[in-house]
CSV table of C-alpha atoms and ligand atoms in Angstrom, one decimal:
chain,number,residue,atom,x,y,z
R,21,MET,CA,41.2,27.4,73.9
R,22,LYS,CA,40.4,30.6,75.9
R,23,GLU,CA,42.4,33.7,75.0
R,24,THR,CA,44.9,34.8,77.7
R,25,VAL,CA,44.5,38.1,79.6
R,26,VAL,CA,47.1,39.8,81.8
R,27,SER,CA,46.9,43.0,83.8
R,28,GLY,CA,48.3,44.5,87.0
R,29,ILE,CA,48.1,47.4,89.3
R,30,ARG,CA,51.0,49.1,91.1
R,31,PRO,CA,50.7,48.9,94.9
R,32,THR,CA,51.2,52.5,95.8
R,33,GLY,CA,48.3,52.8,98.3
R,34,LYS,CA,44.6,52.1,98.1
R,35,LEU,CA,42.6,51.6,94.9
R,36,HIS,CA,40.5,54.5,93.6
R,37,LEU,CA,37.5,54.8,91.3
R,38,GLY,CA,40.0,55.3,88.3
R,39,ASN,CA,41.6,52.0,89.0
R,40,TYR,CA,38.2,50.3,89.4
R,41,PHE,CA,36.5,51.6,86.3
R,42,GLY,CA,39.7,51.7,84.1
R,43,ALA,CA,40.8,48.2,85.1
R,44,VAL,CA,39.3,46.1,87.9
R,45,LYS,CA,35.7,46.2,86.7
R,46,ASN,CA,36.9,44.5,83.5
R,47,PHE,CA,39.0,42.0,85.4
R,48,VAL,CA,35.9,40.9,87.3
R,49,LYS,CA,33.9,40.4,84.1
R,50,MET,CA,36.7,38.9,82.0
R,51,GLN,CA,37.6,36.2,84.5
R,52,TYR,CA,34.7,34.0,83.3
R,53,ASP,CA,35.4,34.3,79.6
R,54,TYR,CA,39.2,34.2,79.5
R,55,ASN,CA,42.3,32.6,80.9
R,56,CYS,CA,43.2,35.5,83.3
R,57,TYR,CA,46.3,36.5,85.2
R,58,PHE,CA,45.9,39.5,87.5
R,59,PHE,CA,48.9,40.6,89.5
R,60,ILE,CA,50.1,43.2,91.9
R,61,ALA,CA,53.0,45.1,90.3
R,62,ASP,CA,55.3,45.4,93.3
R,63,LEU,CA,58.5,45.4,91.2
R,64,HIS,CA,57.1,48.4,89.2
R,65,SER,CA,56.5,50.3,92.4
R,66,LEU,CA,60.2,50.1,93.4
R,67,THR,CA,60.8,53.1,91.1
R,68,THR,CA,59.4,55.3,93.8
R,69,HIS,CA,61.5,53.8,96.6
R,70,PRO,CA,58.8,52.8,99.1
R,71,THR,CA,59.9,51.7,102.6
R,72,PRO,CA,59.7,47.9,103.1
R,73,GLY,CA,56.8,48.4,105.6
R,74,ASP,CA,54.8,50.6,103.2
R,75,LEU,CA,55.4,48.3,100.3
R,76,HIS,CA,54.1,45.3,102.2
R,77,GLY,CA,51.1,47.2,103.4
R,78,TYR,CA,50.2,48.4,99.9
R,79,VAL,CA,50.6,44.9,98.4
R,80,LYS,CA,48.1,43.7,101.0
R,81,HIS,CA,45.7,46.6,100.1
R,82,VAL,CA,45.6,45.6,96.5
R,83,LEU,CA,45.3,41.9,97.1
R,84,VAL,CA,42.4,42.5,99.5
R,85,GLU,CA,40.8,45.0,97.1
R,86,TYR,CA,41.0,42.6,94.1
R,87,LEU,CA,39.2,40.0,96.2
R,88,ALA,CA,36.7,42.5,97.6
R,89,CYS,CA,35.8,43.7,94.1
R,90,GLY,CA,34.9,40.1,93.1
R,91,ILE,CA,38.0,38.6,91.5
R,92,ASN,CA,37.6,35.0,92.2
R,93,PRO,CA,40.9,33.1,92.9
R,94,GLU,CA,39.3,29.9,91.8
R,95,GLU,CA,38.5,31.3,88.4
R,96,THR,CA,41.6,33.4,87.8
R,97,THR,CA,45.3,33.6,88.8
R,98,ILE,CA,45.9,36.4,91.2
R,99,TYR,CA,49.6,36.8,92.1
R,100,ILE,CA,52.3,39.1,93.4
R,101,GLN,CA,54.8,40.1,90.6
R,102,SER,CA,57.9,39.6,92.8
R,103,ASP,CA,56.8,35.9,93.5
R,104,VAL,CA,57.5,35.2,89.8
R,105,PRO,CA,61.2,35.8,89.1
R,106,GLU,CA,60.8,34.6,85.5
R,107,VAL,CA,59.3,38.1,84.8
R,108,ALA,CA,62.5,39.8,85.9
R,109,GLU,CA,64.5,37.4,83.7
R,110,LEU,CA,62.4,38.2,80.6
R,111,TYR,CA,62.7,41.9,81.4
R,112,LEU,CA,66.5,41.5,81.2
R,113,TYR,CA,66.3,39.9,77.8
R,114,LEU,CA,63.8,42.4,76.4
R,115,ASN,CA,66.0,45.3,77.7
R,116,MET,CA,68.8,44.1,75.4
R,117,ASN,CA,66.6,45.1,72.4
R,118,ALA,CA,64.9,48.2,73.8
R,119,TYR,CA,66.5,51.4,72.6
R,120,MET,CA,67.2,54.5,74.6
R,121,GLY,CA,65.5,56.7,72.1
R,122,GLU,CA,62.2,54.9,72.2
R,123,LEU,CA,62.2,54.5,76.0
R,124,GLU,CA,63.0,58.2,76.5
R,125,ARG,CA,60.1,59.2,74.2
R,126,SER,CA,57.5,57.3,76.3
R,127,ALA,CA,54.9,59.7,77.8
R,128,SER,CA,55.1,58.1,81.2
R,129,PHE,CA,58.9,58.6,81.4
R,130,LYS,CA,58.5,62.3,80.4
R,131,ASP,CA,55.9,62.7,83.1
R,132,LYS,CA,58.1,61.2,85.7
R,133,ILE,CA,61.1,63.4,84.7
R,134,ARG,CA,58.8,66.3,85.6
R,135,SER,CA,57.1,64.8,88.7
R,136,GLN,CA,60.1,63.1,90.4
R,137,SER,CA,63.0,65.0,88.9
R,138,ASP,CA,65.2,64.1,92.0
R,139,ASN,CA,64.8,60.4,91.3
R,140,VAL,CA,65.0,59.7,87.6
R,141,ASN,CA,66.3,56.1,87.8
R,142,ALA,CA,66.9,53.4,85.2
R,143,GLY,CA,63.8,51.6,86.4
R,144,LEU,CA,61.7,54.5,85.3
R,145,LEU,CA,63.3,54.5,81.9
R,146,THR,CA,62.8,50.7,81.4
R,147,TYR,CA,59.3,50.6,82.9
R,148,PRO,CA,57.8,49.8,79.5
R,149,THR,CA,60.1,46.7,79.1
R,150,LEU,CA,59.1,45.4,82.5
R,151,MET,CA,55.5,45.9,81.6
R,152,ALA,CA,56.1,44.1,78.3
R,153,ALA,CA,57.7,41.2,80.3
R,154,ASP,CA,54.5,41.0,82.5
R,155,ILE,CA,52.3,40.6,79.4
R,156,LEU,CA,54.6,38.5,77.2
R,157,ILE,CA,55.5,36.0,80.0
R,158,HIS,CA,52.0,34.6,79.7
R,159,LYS,CA,51.6,35.3,76.0
R,160,ALA,CA,48.6,37.4,76.6
R,161,THR,CA,46.5,38.9,73.8
R,162,LYS,CA,44.2,41.2,75.8
R,163,VAL,CA,45.2,43.6,78.5
R,164,PRO,CA,42.4,45.4,80.4
R,165,VAL,CA,43.7,48.9,81.3
R,166,GLY,CA,42.7,52.5,81.4
R,167,LYS,CA,43.5,55.0,78.6
R,168,ASP,CA,46.8,56.1,80.2
R,169,GLN,CA,48.4,52.7,79.5
R,170,GLU,CA,47.7,52.6,75.7
R,171,GLN,CA,51.3,53.7,74.7
R,172,HIS,CA,52.8,51.0,76.9
R,173,LEU,CA,50.8,48.4,75.0
R,174,GLU,CA,52.1,49.7,71.8
R,175,MET,CA,55.6,49.4,73.1
R,176,THR,CA,54.9,45.8,74.3
R,177,ARG,CA,53.9,44.9,70.7
R,178,THR,CA,57.1,46.6,69.4
R,179,PHE,CA,59.3,44.6,71.9
R,180,GLY,CA,57.5,41.3,71.3
R,181,ASN,CA,57.6,41.6,67.5
R,182,ARG,CA,61.3,42.6,67.6
R,183,PHE,CA,62.2,39.5,69.7
R,184,ASN,CA,60.2,37.4,67.2
R,185,ARG,CA,62.0,38.8,64.2
R,186,MET,CA,65.4,38.6,65.8
R,187,TYR,CA,65.0,34.9,66.8
R,188,LYS,CA,62.8,34.0,63.8
R,189,THR,CA,60.0,32.8,66.0
R,190,ASP,CA,56.4,33.5,66.7
R,191,LEU,CA,56.8,33.1,70.5
R,192,PHE,CA,55.1,36.3,71.4
R,193,PRO,CA,51.6,37.2,70.2
R,194,GLU,CA,50.5,40.8,69.9
R,195,SER,CA,48.4,42.2,72.8
R,196,TYR,CA,45.9,45.0,72.8
R,197,ALA,CA,44.4,47.2,75.5
R,198,PHE,CA,40.9,46.0,76.3
R,199,ASN,CA,37.7,47.4,77.8
R,200,TYR,CA,34.2,46.1,77.4
R,201,GLN,CA,33.0,49.6,76.5
R,202,GLU,CA,33.7,51.0,73.1
R,203,ASN,CA,36.6,53.3,74.3
R,204,LEU,CA,39.3,52.9,77.0
R,205,VAL,CA,38.3,54.7,80.2
R,206,LYS,CA,39.7,57.8,81.7
R,207,VAL,CA,38.1,58.6,85.1
R,208,PRO,CA,38.6,62.3,86.1
R,209,GLY,CA,39.6,63.5,89.5
R,210,LEU,CA,37.9,65.9,91.9
R,211,ASP,CA,40.5,68.6,91.5
R,212,GLY,CA,39.1,70.1,88.3
R,213,LYS,CA,41.8,68.9,86.0
R,214,GLY,CA,43.1,65.6,84.6
R,215,LYS,CA,42.6,62.0,85.6
R,216,MET,CA,41.9,60.6,89.1
R,217,SER,CA,45.4,59.9,90.3
R,218,LYS,CA,47.2,59.5,93.6
R,219,SER,CA,49.9,61.8,92.5
R,220,SER,CA,47.2,64.6,92.3
R,221,GLY,CA,46.6,64.2,96.0
R,222,ASP,CA,44.1,62.3,98.2
R,223,GLY,CA,41.5,65.1,97.7
R,224,SER,CA,41.3,64.3,94.0
R,225,CYS,CA,40.6,60.5,94.6
R,226,ILE,CA,37.7,58.6,95.9
R,227,TYR,CA,39.2,55.4,97.3
R,228,LEU,CA,37.2,52.1,97.3
R,229,SER,CA,37.7,52.0,101.1
R,230,ASP,CA,36.6,55.6,101.7
R,231,SER,CA,33.8,55.9,104.3
R,232,PRO,CA,30.5,57.8,103.6
R,233,GLU,CA,31.7,60.8,105.7
R,234,VAL,CA,35.0,61.0,103.8
R,235,ILE,CA,33.3,60.8,100.4
R,236,ARG,CA,30.8,63.5,101.3
R,237,LYS,CA,33.6,65.7,102.5
R,238,LYS,CA,35.8,65.2,99.4
R,239,VAL,CA,32.9,65.7,96.9
R,240,SER,CA,31.7,68.8,98.7
R,241,ARG,CA,35.2,70.3,98.2
R,242,ALA,CA,35.5,69.3,94.5
R,243,VAL,CA,36.4,72.2,92.3
R,244,THR,CA,33.5,74.0,90.6
R,245,ASP,CA,33.0,77.6,89.3
R,246,ALA,CA,30.4,80.4,89.6
R,247,GLY,CA,27.9,78.5,87.5
R,248,PRO,CA,26.6,78.7,83.9
R,249,THR,CA,25.5,82.1,82.7
R,250,GLU,CA,24.2,81.1,79.2
R,251,GLU,CA,21.8,78.3,78.3
R,252,ASN,CA,23.4,75.2,76.8
R,253,GLN,CA,26.9,76.6,77.2
R,254,PRO,CA,29.8,74.1,77.0
R,255,LYS,CA,30.9,72.9,80.4
R,256,PRO,CA,34.4,73.9,81.6
R,257,GLU,CA,36.7,71.0,82.5
R,258,ALA,CA,36.1,70.9,86.2
R,259,ILE,CA,32.3,70.7,85.7
R,260,GLN,CA,32.5,68.3,82.9
R,261,ASN,CA,34.7,66.1,85.1
R,262,LEU,CA,32.0,66.0,87.8
R,263,PHE,CA,29.4,65.1,85.2
R,264,ASP,CA,31.7,62.3,83.9
R,265,LEU,CA,31.9,60.9,87.4
R,266,MET,CA,28.2,61.1,87.8
R,267,LYS,CA,27.9,59.2,84.5
R,268,ILE,CA,29.9,56.4,86.0
R,269,VAL,CA,28.2,56.0,89.4
R,270,SER,CA,24.6,57.3,88.9
R,271,PRO,CA,21.6,56.1,87.0
R,272,ALA,CA,21.2,57.6,83.5
R,273,ASP,CA,18.0,59.6,84.4
R,274,THR,CA,19.8,61.2,87.4
R,275,MET,CA,22.6,62.4,85.1
R,276,ALA,CA,20.0,63.6,82.5
R,277,HIS,CA,18.1,65.5,85.2
R,278,PHE,CA,21.2,67.5,86.4
R,279,ASP,CA,22.4,68.0,82.8
R,280,GLY,CA,19.0,69.5,82.0
R,281,LEU,CA,19.3,71.9,85.0
R,282,TYR,CA,22.8,72.9,83.9
R,283,ASN,CA,21.6,73.7,80.4
R,284,LYS,CA,18.8,75.9,81.7
R,285,CYS,CA,21.3,77.6,84.1
R,286,GLU,CA,19.3,76.3,87.1
R,287,LEU,CA,21.8,73.9,88.5
R,288,ARG,CA,22.8,74.4,92.1
R,289,TYR,CA,26.2,72.8,92.6
R,290,GLY,CA,25.4,71.9,96.3
R,291,ASP,CA,22.5,69.7,95.3
R,292,PHE,CA,24.4,68.2,92.4
R,293,LYS,CA,27.4,67.3,94.6
R,294,LYS,CA,25.1,65.8,97.3
R,295,GLN,CA,23.6,63.5,94.7
R,296,LEU,CA,27.0,62.6,93.3
R,297,ALA,CA,28.3,61.8,96.8
R,298,GLU,CA,25.3,59.6,97.7
R,299,ASP,CA,25.6,57.6,94.5
R,300,MET,CA,29.3,57.1,95.1
R,301,ILE,CA,28.5,55.9,98.6
R,302,LEU,CA,25.9,53.4,97.2
R,303,PHE,CA,28.5,52.1,94.8
R,304,ASN,CA,31.3,51.9,97.4
R,305,THR,CA,29.5,50.5,100.4
R,306,PRO,CA,29.4,46.8,99.5
R,307,ILE,CA,33.0,46.9,98.4
R,308,ARG,CA,34.2,48.7,101.5
R,309,GLU,CA,32.4,46.2,103.7
R,310,LYS,CA,34.1,43.3,102.0
R,311,ILE,CA,37.5,45.1,102.2
R,312,GLU,CA,37.1,45.3,106.0
R,313,GLU,CA,36.1,41.6,106.2
R,314,ILE,CA,38.8,40.2,104.0
R,315,SER,CA,41.6,42.3,105.4
R,316,LYS,CA,41.2,40.5,108.7
R,317,ASP,CA,41.7,37.0,107.2
R,318,THR,CA,45.5,36.8,106.9
R,319,SER,CA,45.6,33.0,106.4
R,320,TYR,CA,43.1,33.3,103.4
R,321,LEU,CA,45.3,36.0,101.9
R,322,ARG,CA,48.4,33.9,102.4
R,323,GLN,CA,46.7,31.0,100.7
R,324,VAL,CA,45.5,33.0,97.7
R,325,ALA,CA,49.0,34.5,97.1
R,326,LYS,CA,50.7,31.1,97.4
R,327,HIS,CA,48.3,29.4,95.1
R,328,GLY,CA,48.5,32.3,92.6
R,329,ALA,CA,52.3,32.3,92.6
R,330,LEU,CA,52.3,28.5,91.8
R,331,LYS,CA,49.9,28.9,88.9
R,332,ALA,CA,51.7,32.0,87.5
R,333,ARG,CA,55.1,30.4,87.7
R,334,GLU,CA,54.0,27.3,85.9
R,335,SER,CA,52.9,29.5,82.9
R,336,ALA,CA,56.0,31.8,83.2
R,337,GLN,CA,58.5,28.9,83.3
R,338,LYS,CA,57.2,27.5,80.1
R,339,THR,CA,57.7,30.8,78.3
R,340,ILE,CA,61.1,31.4,79.8
R,341,LYS,CA,62.3,27.9,78.8
R,342,GLU,CA,61.3,28.6,75.2
R,343,ALA,CA,62.9,32.1,75.2
R,344,ARG,CA,66.2,30.8,76.6
R,345,GLU,CA,66.4,28.1,74.0
R,346,LEU,CA,65.7,30.6,71.2
R,347,ILE,CA,68.4,33.0,72.5
R,348,GLY,CA,70.9,30.2,72.5
R,349,PHE,CA,71.2,29.3,76.2
R,350,LYS,CA,71.3,25.5,75.8
R,351,SER,CA,72.8,22.7,77.8
R,352,PHE,CA,75.7,20.7,76.4
V,422,TYM,P1,48.6,51.9,87.6
V,422,TYM,O1,49.0,51.2,88.9
V,422,TYM,O2,49.0,53.4,87.5
V,422,TYM,O3,47.0,51.9,87.4
V,422,TYM,C1,46.4,50.6,87.5
V,422,TYM,C2,45.2,50.6,86.5
V,422,TYM,O4,44.3,51.6,86.7
V,422,TYM,C3,44.1,52.4,85.6
V,422,TYM,N1,43.8,53.8,86.0
V,422,TYM,C4,42.8,54.5,85.4
V,422,TYM,N2,41.9,54.2,84.5
V,422,TYM,C5,41.0,55.2,84.2
V,422,TYM,N3,41.0,56.4,84.8
V,422,TYM,C6,41.9,56.7,85.7
V,422,TYM,N4,41.9,57.9,86.3
V,422,TYM,C7,42.9,55.8,86.1
V,422,TYM,N5,43.9,55.7,87.0
V,422,TYM,C8,44.5,54.5,86.9
V,422,TYM,C9,45.3,52.3,84.8
V,422,TYM,O5,45.1,52.5,83.4
V,422,TYM,C10,45.7,50.8,85.0
V,422,TYM,O6,45.0,50.0,84.2
V,422,TYM,N6,51.7,50.2,84.3
V,422,TYM,C11,50.5,49.9,85.0
V,422,TYM,C12,50.6,48.6,85.9
V,422,TYM,C13,51.1,47.4,85.1
V,422,TYM,C14,50.4,46.7,84.1
V,422,TYM,C15,51.4,45.7,83.7
V,422,TYM,C16,49.2,46.8,83.5
V,422,TYM,C17,52.4,46.9,85.2
V,422,TYM,N7,52.5,45.8,84.4
V,422,TYM,C18,51.0,44.8,82.7
V,422,TYM,C19,48.8,45.9,82.6
V,422,TYM,C20,49.7,44.9,82.1
V,422,TYM,C21,50.3,51.0,85.9
V,422,TYM,O7,51.1,51.8,86.3
V,422,TYM,O8,49.0,51.1,86.4
């Protein structure tokens, strides 16, 4: 029996290189070795109150981009979270045993209190229980995600184990964050600090659908400094970030070449950025072309979403039936 894998992405716009290298790249590889469920986390995105039109458009972006990156709907189950109401039901049950203190301590909740202080809703507080429901509903053991999701996985194990203890069962297995590399990935942004993230602004993100002109412009504007003044000096965060991006998209000898120049204080940021932009374009182009092609095929998208929802519900219904019986919801 193949191990089960679950992961999802919130539809908040277009996917960027962080989403790709933190998550989707692994989805594509895992689909042949595991029993995979990859979904579009549209329920999660309601915490930010998108308009119905925006939400629908963003869901389409993610679906198209999953397919354009090479997720094969014949091999794997691709579905839209809101098509599987069993997830919301399990979320309700898990919320009964999720405590205020532990939810308030989650790093993502603390971030949101800061970033959207005018909209600190209960959905944000219970975000980790919804994520746990996504994973436990299919009894997954591996979850391909970027480094920023590690704490949510720890909470998922806590909630699953608590349910198991409470109802004296082994219904839910433990799941762990997964990446084919040794460590979980954190892709930096172009703004000189922190991870690539939509909330840091479009200028910090390279989207999979960005055209060559847009990529050149964004990279040329990436934050740098006046340049190294001493040989072999440690790189400041903004410069290290650009090298980290180069490590992801460029061949190893290109990266070694520019690293050598930096260490000898001979690096010209203009040349370095040009190379980085061209390597990003080489990486993006085939995906961007597929995005353009697939997004026109509405009937194919409809068929993929429908087929995925059927398969996901079949698995989810089995788990919900077991959970309901364990809780004591039984027919007379
Ligand atoms: P989200 O939508 O913020 O991000 C989707 C995926 O992309 C990864 N990611 C990154 N990885 C590396 N570097 C970056 N700069 C970067 N930015 C984003 C994230 O780690 C994530 O894997 N809570 C999740 C969505 C979700 C989910 C789930 C995931 C909901 N339910 C169940 C797994 C299983 C989220 O907000 O991801």
